[in-house]
Amino acid sequence: SHQECLAPLFALHPFDFLVKPFSEEDVIHILVKIQKKMKLHKNTLTFIVDRKEIMVPVEDIEWIQSIAHKLEIKLCTELNPIYTYGKLNDLWSKLESMDDGFLRIHASFVVNRSFVTKYTQKAVYIGEMEIPVSAKYRSEITTRIFETM
């Protein structure tokens, strides 16, 4: 039946379908929709979580912690963090290029400045969570925190 053929397609989350016969206008229409969607998500990162690819808006990331080769990413939209494999340095390079207000506060921690509720010389707080600031990053963090005040 047609349902048996279509069900696996929806598991892949296709953007759209082209049904034969299709015209050049049909293709252009779908490409324009894709282009608009990509512009809406220009500040997103893609992660593999539980063998599925997910797109995360950068502004939803509260903090990222590196534990061995695993990244723990806390999103404001999720109760529990998500986990993916990767290097914090690689992710940090992407975040820096986006200039989205992230702070590297420790060799294993990056925080989103938008979610910082309190700052001391030795720690950054996101809500009740205390995240240590290493001596290596302390002066840069102090400068960047007070830039926004």
PDB file of C-alpha atoms in Angstrom:
ATOM      1  CA  SER A   1       0.000   0.000   0.000  1.00  0.00           C
ATOM      2  CA  HIS A   2       1.007   3.643  -0.333  1.00  0.00           C
ATOM      3  CA  GLN A   3       1.114   4.091   3.432  1.00  0.00           C
ATOM      4  CA  GLU A   4       3.794   1.422   3.759  1.00  0.00           C
ATOM      5  CA  CYS A   5       5.948   3.307   1.236  1.00  0.00           C
ATOM      6  CA  LEU A   6       5.435   6.733   2.784  1.00  0.00           C
ATOM      7  CA  ALA A   7       5.937   5.875   6.472  1.00  0.00           C
ATOM      8  CA  PRO A   8       9.751   5.412   6.215  1.00  0.00           C
ATOM      9  CA  LEU A   9      10.031   8.746   4.382  1.00  0.00           C
ATOM     10  CA  PHE A  10       8.486  10.707   7.229  1.00  0.00           C
ATOM     11  CA  ALA A  11      10.960   9.191   9.694  1.00  0.00           C
ATOM     12  CA  LEU A  12      13.652  11.055   7.723  1.00  0.00           C
ATOM     13  CA  HIS A  13      11.863  14.435   8.043  1.00  0.00           C
ATOM     14  CA  PRO A  14      11.957  15.423   4.379  1.00  0.00           C
ATOM     15  CA  PHE A  15      11.639  19.103   3.606  1.00  0.00           C
ATOM     16  CA  ASP A  16       9.207  18.588   0.735  1.00  0.00           C
ATOM     17  CA  PHE A  17       8.326  16.199  -2.074  1.00  0.00           C
ATOM     18  CA  LEU A  18       8.371  16.484  -5.830  1.00  0.00           C
ATOM     19  CA  VAL A  19       5.773  14.351  -7.557  1.00  0.00           C
ATOM     20  CA  LYS A  20       6.373  13.307 -11.145  1.00  0.00           C
ATOM     21  CA  PRO A  21       5.889  14.910 -13.511  1.00  0.00           C
ATOM     22  CA  PHE A  22       7.264  18.107 -12.002  1.00  0.00           C
ATOM     23  CA  SER A  23       8.240  21.368 -13.628  1.00  0.00           C
ATOM     24  CA  GLU A  24      11.197  23.663 -13.265  1.00  0.00           C
ATOM     25  CA  GLU A  25       8.874  26.051 -11.397  1.00  0.00           C
ATOM     26  CA  ASP A  26       8.136  23.318  -8.837  1.00  0.00           C
ATOM     27  CA  VAL A  27      11.851  22.830  -8.196  1.00  0.00           C
ATOM     28  CA  ILE A  28      12.491  26.579  -7.921  1.00  0.00           C
ATOM     29  CA  HIS A  29       9.556  26.964  -5.511  1.00  0.00           C
ATOM     30  CA  ILE A  30      10.992  24.288  -3.187  1.00  0.00           C
ATOM     31  CA  LEU A  31      14.525  25.719  -3.430  1.00  0.00           C
ATOM     32  CA  VAL A  32      13.218  29.176  -2.442  1.00  0.00           C
ATOM     33  CA  LYS A  33      11.453  27.634   0.571  1.00  0.00           C
ATOM     34  CA  ILE A  34      14.669  25.863   1.582  1.00  0.00           C
ATOM     35  CA  GLN A  35      16.667  29.073   1.204  1.00  0.00           C
ATOM     36  CA  LYS A  36      14.210  30.969   3.445  1.00  0.00           C
ATOM     37  CA  LYS A  37      14.331  28.204   6.032  1.00  0.00           C
ATOM     38  CA  MET A  38      18.132  28.237   6.041  1.00  0.00           C
ATOM     39  CA  LYS A  39      18.208  32.003   6.589  1.00  0.00           C
ATOM     40  CA  LEU A  40      15.931  31.582   9.589  1.00  0.00           C
ATOM     41  CA  HIS A  41      18.378  29.079  11.023  1.00  0.00           C
ATOM     42  CA  LYS A  42      21.649  30.778  10.181  1.00  0.00           C
ATOM     43  CA  ASN A  43      22.804  30.634  13.801  1.00  0.00           C
ATOM     44  CA  THR A  44      22.221  26.965  14.387  1.00  0.00           C
ATOM     45  CA  LEU A  45      24.525  24.096  15.124  1.00  0.00           C
ATOM     46  CA  THR A  46      23.958  20.526  14.071  1.00  0.00           C
ATOM     47  CA  PHE A  47      24.667  17.669  16.462  1.00  0.00           C
ATOM     48  CA  ILE A  48      24.295  13.903  16.335  1.00  0.00           C
ATOM     49  CA  VAL A  49      22.276  12.865  19.393  1.00  0.00           C
ATOM     50  CA  ASP A  50      21.149   9.266  19.822  1.00  0.00           C
ATOM     51  CA  ARG A  51      22.103   8.575  16.203  1.00  0.00           C
ATOM     52  CA  LYS A  52      19.848  11.373  14.950  1.00  0.00           C
ATOM     53  CA  GLU A  53      20.904  14.698  13.507  1.00  0.00           C
ATOM     54  CA  ILE A  54      19.366  17.657  15.321  1.00  0.00           C
ATOM     55  CA  MET A  55      19.614  21.383  14.648  1.00  0.00           C
ATOM     56  CA  VAL A  56      19.986  23.569  17.720  1.00  0.00           C
ATOM     57  CA  PRO A  57      19.490  27.345  17.654  1.00  0.00           C
ATOM     58  CA  VAL A  58      22.622  28.827  19.216  1.00  0.00           C
ATOM     59  CA  GLU A  59      20.611  31.201  21.406  1.00  0.00           C
ATOM     60  CA  ASP A  60      19.025  28.170  23.154  1.00  0.00           C
ATOM     61  CA  ILE A  61      22.386  26.917  24.455  1.00  0.00           C
ATOM     62  CA  GLU A  62      22.936  27.814  28.130  1.00  0.00           C
ATOM     63  CA  TRP A  63      26.273  26.060  28.591  1.00  0.00           C
ATOM     64  CA  ILE A  64      28.499  23.352  27.164  1.00  0.00           C
ATOM     65  CA  GLN A  65      30.755  21.084  29.182  1.00  0.00           C
ATOM     66  CA  SER A  66      33.370  18.747  27.783  1.00  0.00           C
ATOM     67  CA  ILE A  67      33.759  15.430  29.576  1.00  0.00           C
ATOM     68  CA  ALA A  68      36.446  13.310  27.895  1.00  0.00           C
ATOM     69  CA  HIS A  69      35.326  13.134  24.240  1.00  0.00           C
ATOM     70  CA  LYS A  70      31.692  13.830  25.019  1.00  0.00           C
ATOM     71  CA  LEU A  71      29.972  17.223  24.997  1.00  0.00           C
ATOM     72  CA  GLU A  72      27.169  17.882  27.465  1.00  0.00           C
ATOM     73  CA  ILE A  73      24.984  20.692  26.111  1.00  0.00           C
ATOM     74  CA  LYS A  74      22.308  22.334  28.267  1.00  0.00           C
ATOM     75  CA  LEU A  75      19.500  23.943  26.286  1.00  0.00           C
ATOM     76  CA  CYS A  76      16.997  26.370  27.775  1.00  0.00           C
ATOM     77  CA  THR A  77      14.257  24.488  25.913  1.00  0.00           C
ATOM     78  CA  GLU A  78      15.061  21.094  27.453  1.00  0.00           C
ATOM     79  CA  LEU A  79      14.949  19.886  31.037  1.00  0.00           C
ATOM     80  CA  ASN A  80      17.932  17.554  30.604  1.00  0.00           C
ATOM     81  CA  PRO A  81      21.175  18.207  28.715  1.00  0.00           C
ATOM     82  CA  ILE A  82      21.852  16.555  25.380  1.00  0.00           C
ATOM     83  CA  TYR A  83      25.029  14.568  24.756  1.00  0.00           C
ATOM     84  CA  THR A  84      27.113  14.282  21.619  1.00  0.00           C
ATOM     85  CA  TYR A  85      30.653  13.293  20.750  1.00  0.00           C
ATOM     86  CA  GLY A  86      33.124  15.994  19.769  1.00  0.00           C
ATOM     87  CA  LYS A  87      35.850  18.381  20.854  1.00  0.00           C
ATOM     88  CA  LEU A  88      35.052  21.543  22.745  1.00  0.00           C
ATOM     89  CA  ASN A  89      37.800  23.414  20.865  1.00  0.00           C
ATOM     90  CA  ASP A  90      36.108  22.662  17.531  1.00  0.00           C
ATOM     91  CA  LEU A  91      32.720  23.794  18.827  1.00  0.00           C
ATOM     92  CA  TRP A  92      34.305  26.872  20.422  1.00  0.00           C
ATOM     93  CA  SER A  93      35.756  27.891  17.043  1.00  0.00           C
ATOM     94  CA  LYS A  94      32.288  27.752  15.480  1.00  0.00           C
ATOM     95  CA  LEU A  95      30.728  29.752  18.329  1.00  0.00           C
ATOM     96  CA  GLU A  96      33.475  32.406  18.171  1.00  0.00           C
ATOM     97  CA  SER A  97      32.918  32.850  14.436  1.00  0.00           C
ATOM     98  CA  MET A  98      29.207  33.436  15.079  1.00  0.00           C
ATOM     99  CA  ASP A  99      29.989  36.111  17.689  1.00  0.00           C
ATOM    100  CA  ASP A 100      26.904  35.132  19.666  1.00  0.00           C
ATOM    101  CA  GLY A 101      27.975  36.081  23.186  1.00  0.00           C
ATOM    102  CA  PHE A 102      29.589  32.878  24.366  1.00  0.00           C
ATOM    103  CA  LEU A 103      32.378  32.870  26.932  1.00  0.00           C
ATOM    104  CA  ARG A 104      35.103  30.289  27.325  1.00  0.00           C
ATOM    105  CA  ILE A 105      35.514  30.195  31.094  1.00  0.00           C
ATOM    106  CA  HIS A 106      37.421  26.960  31.566  1.00  0.00           C
ATOM    107  CA  ALA A 107      39.234  24.370  29.459  1.00  0.00           C
ATOM    108  CA  SER A 108      36.084  22.256  29.705  1.00  0.00           C
ATOM    109  CA  PHE A 109      33.325  24.909  29.863  1.00  0.00           C
ATOM    110  CA  VAL A 110      31.679  27.440  27.563  1.00  0.00           C
ATOM    111  CA  VAL A 111      28.702  29.516  28.710  1.00  0.00           C
ATOM    112  CA  ASN A 112      26.184  31.711  26.935  1.00  0.00           C
ATOM    113  CA  ARG A 113      26.512  35.201  28.407  1.00  0.00           C
ATOM    114  CA  SER A 114      22.737  35.714  28.016  1.00  0.00           C
ATOM    115  CA  PHE A 115      22.091  33.118  30.730  1.00  0.00           C
ATOM    116  CA  VAL A 116      24.729  34.272  33.246  1.00  0.00           C
ATOM    117  CA  THR A 117      22.881  35.462  36.356  1.00  0.00           C
ATOM    118  CA  LYS A 118      25.873  36.210  38.566  1.00  0.00           C
ATOM    119  CA  TYR A 119      29.616  36.576  38.169  1.00  0.00           C
ATOM    120  CA  THR A 120      32.429  36.505  40.738  1.00  0.00           C
ATOM    121  CA  GLN A 121      36.185  36.373  40.225  1.00  0.00           C
ATOM    122  CA  LYS A 122      36.167  32.598  40.564  1.00  0.00           C
ATOM    123  CA  ALA A 123      32.785  31.515  39.214  1.00  0.00           C
ATOM    124  CA  VAL A 124      29.982  32.204  36.792  1.00  0.00           C
ATOM    125  CA  TYR A 125      26.431  31.340  37.801  1.00  0.00           C
ATOM    126  CA  ILE A 126      23.629  30.257  35.557  1.00  0.00           C
ATOM    127  CA  GLY A 127      20.686  30.151  37.907  1.00  0.00           C
ATOM    128  CA  GLU A 128      21.818  28.083  40.887  1.00  0.00           C
ATOM    129  CA  MET A 129      24.575  26.315  38.939  1.00  0.00           C
ATOM    130  CA  GLU A 130      28.075  27.464  39.848  1.00  0.00           C
ATOM    131  CA  ILE A 131      30.666  27.031  37.113  1.00  0.00           C
ATOM    132  CA  PRO A 132      34.318  27.676  38.011  1.00  0.00           C
ATOM    133  CA  VAL A 133      36.314  30.243  36.026  1.00  0.00           C
ATOM    134  CA  SER A 134      39.899  29.121  35.549  1.00  0.00           C
ATOM    135  CA  ALA A 135      42.753  31.546  36.138  1.00  0.00           C
ATOM    136  CA  LYS A 136      43.711  31.268  32.456  1.00  0.00           C
ATOM    137  CA  TYR A 137      40.415  32.843  31.324  1.00  0.00           C
ATOM    138  CA  ARG A 138      39.689  35.124  34.309  1.00  0.00           C
ATOM    139  CA  SER A 139      40.902  38.514  32.993  1.00  0.00           C
ATOM    140  CA  GLU A 140      39.317  38.040  29.561  1.00  0.00           C
ATOM    141  CA  ILE A 141      36.027  37.006  31.142  1.00  0.00           C
ATOM    142  CA  THR A 142      36.025  39.999  33.488  1.00  0.00           C
ATOM    143  CA  THR A 143      36.526  42.324  30.521  1.00  0.00           C
ATOM    144  CA  ARG A 144      33.839  40.676  28.395  1.00  0.00           C
ATOM    145  CA  ILE A 145      31.266  40.457  31.219  1.00  0.00           C
ATOM    146  CA  PHE A 146      31.603  44.137  32.054  1.00  0.00           C
ATOM    147  CA  GLU A 147      31.508  45.148  28.353  1.00  0.00           C
ATOM    148  CA  THR A 148      27.799  44.385  28.322  1.00  0.00           C
ATOM    149  CA  MET A 149      26.905  46.216  31.527  1.00  0.00           C
TER     150      MET A 149
END
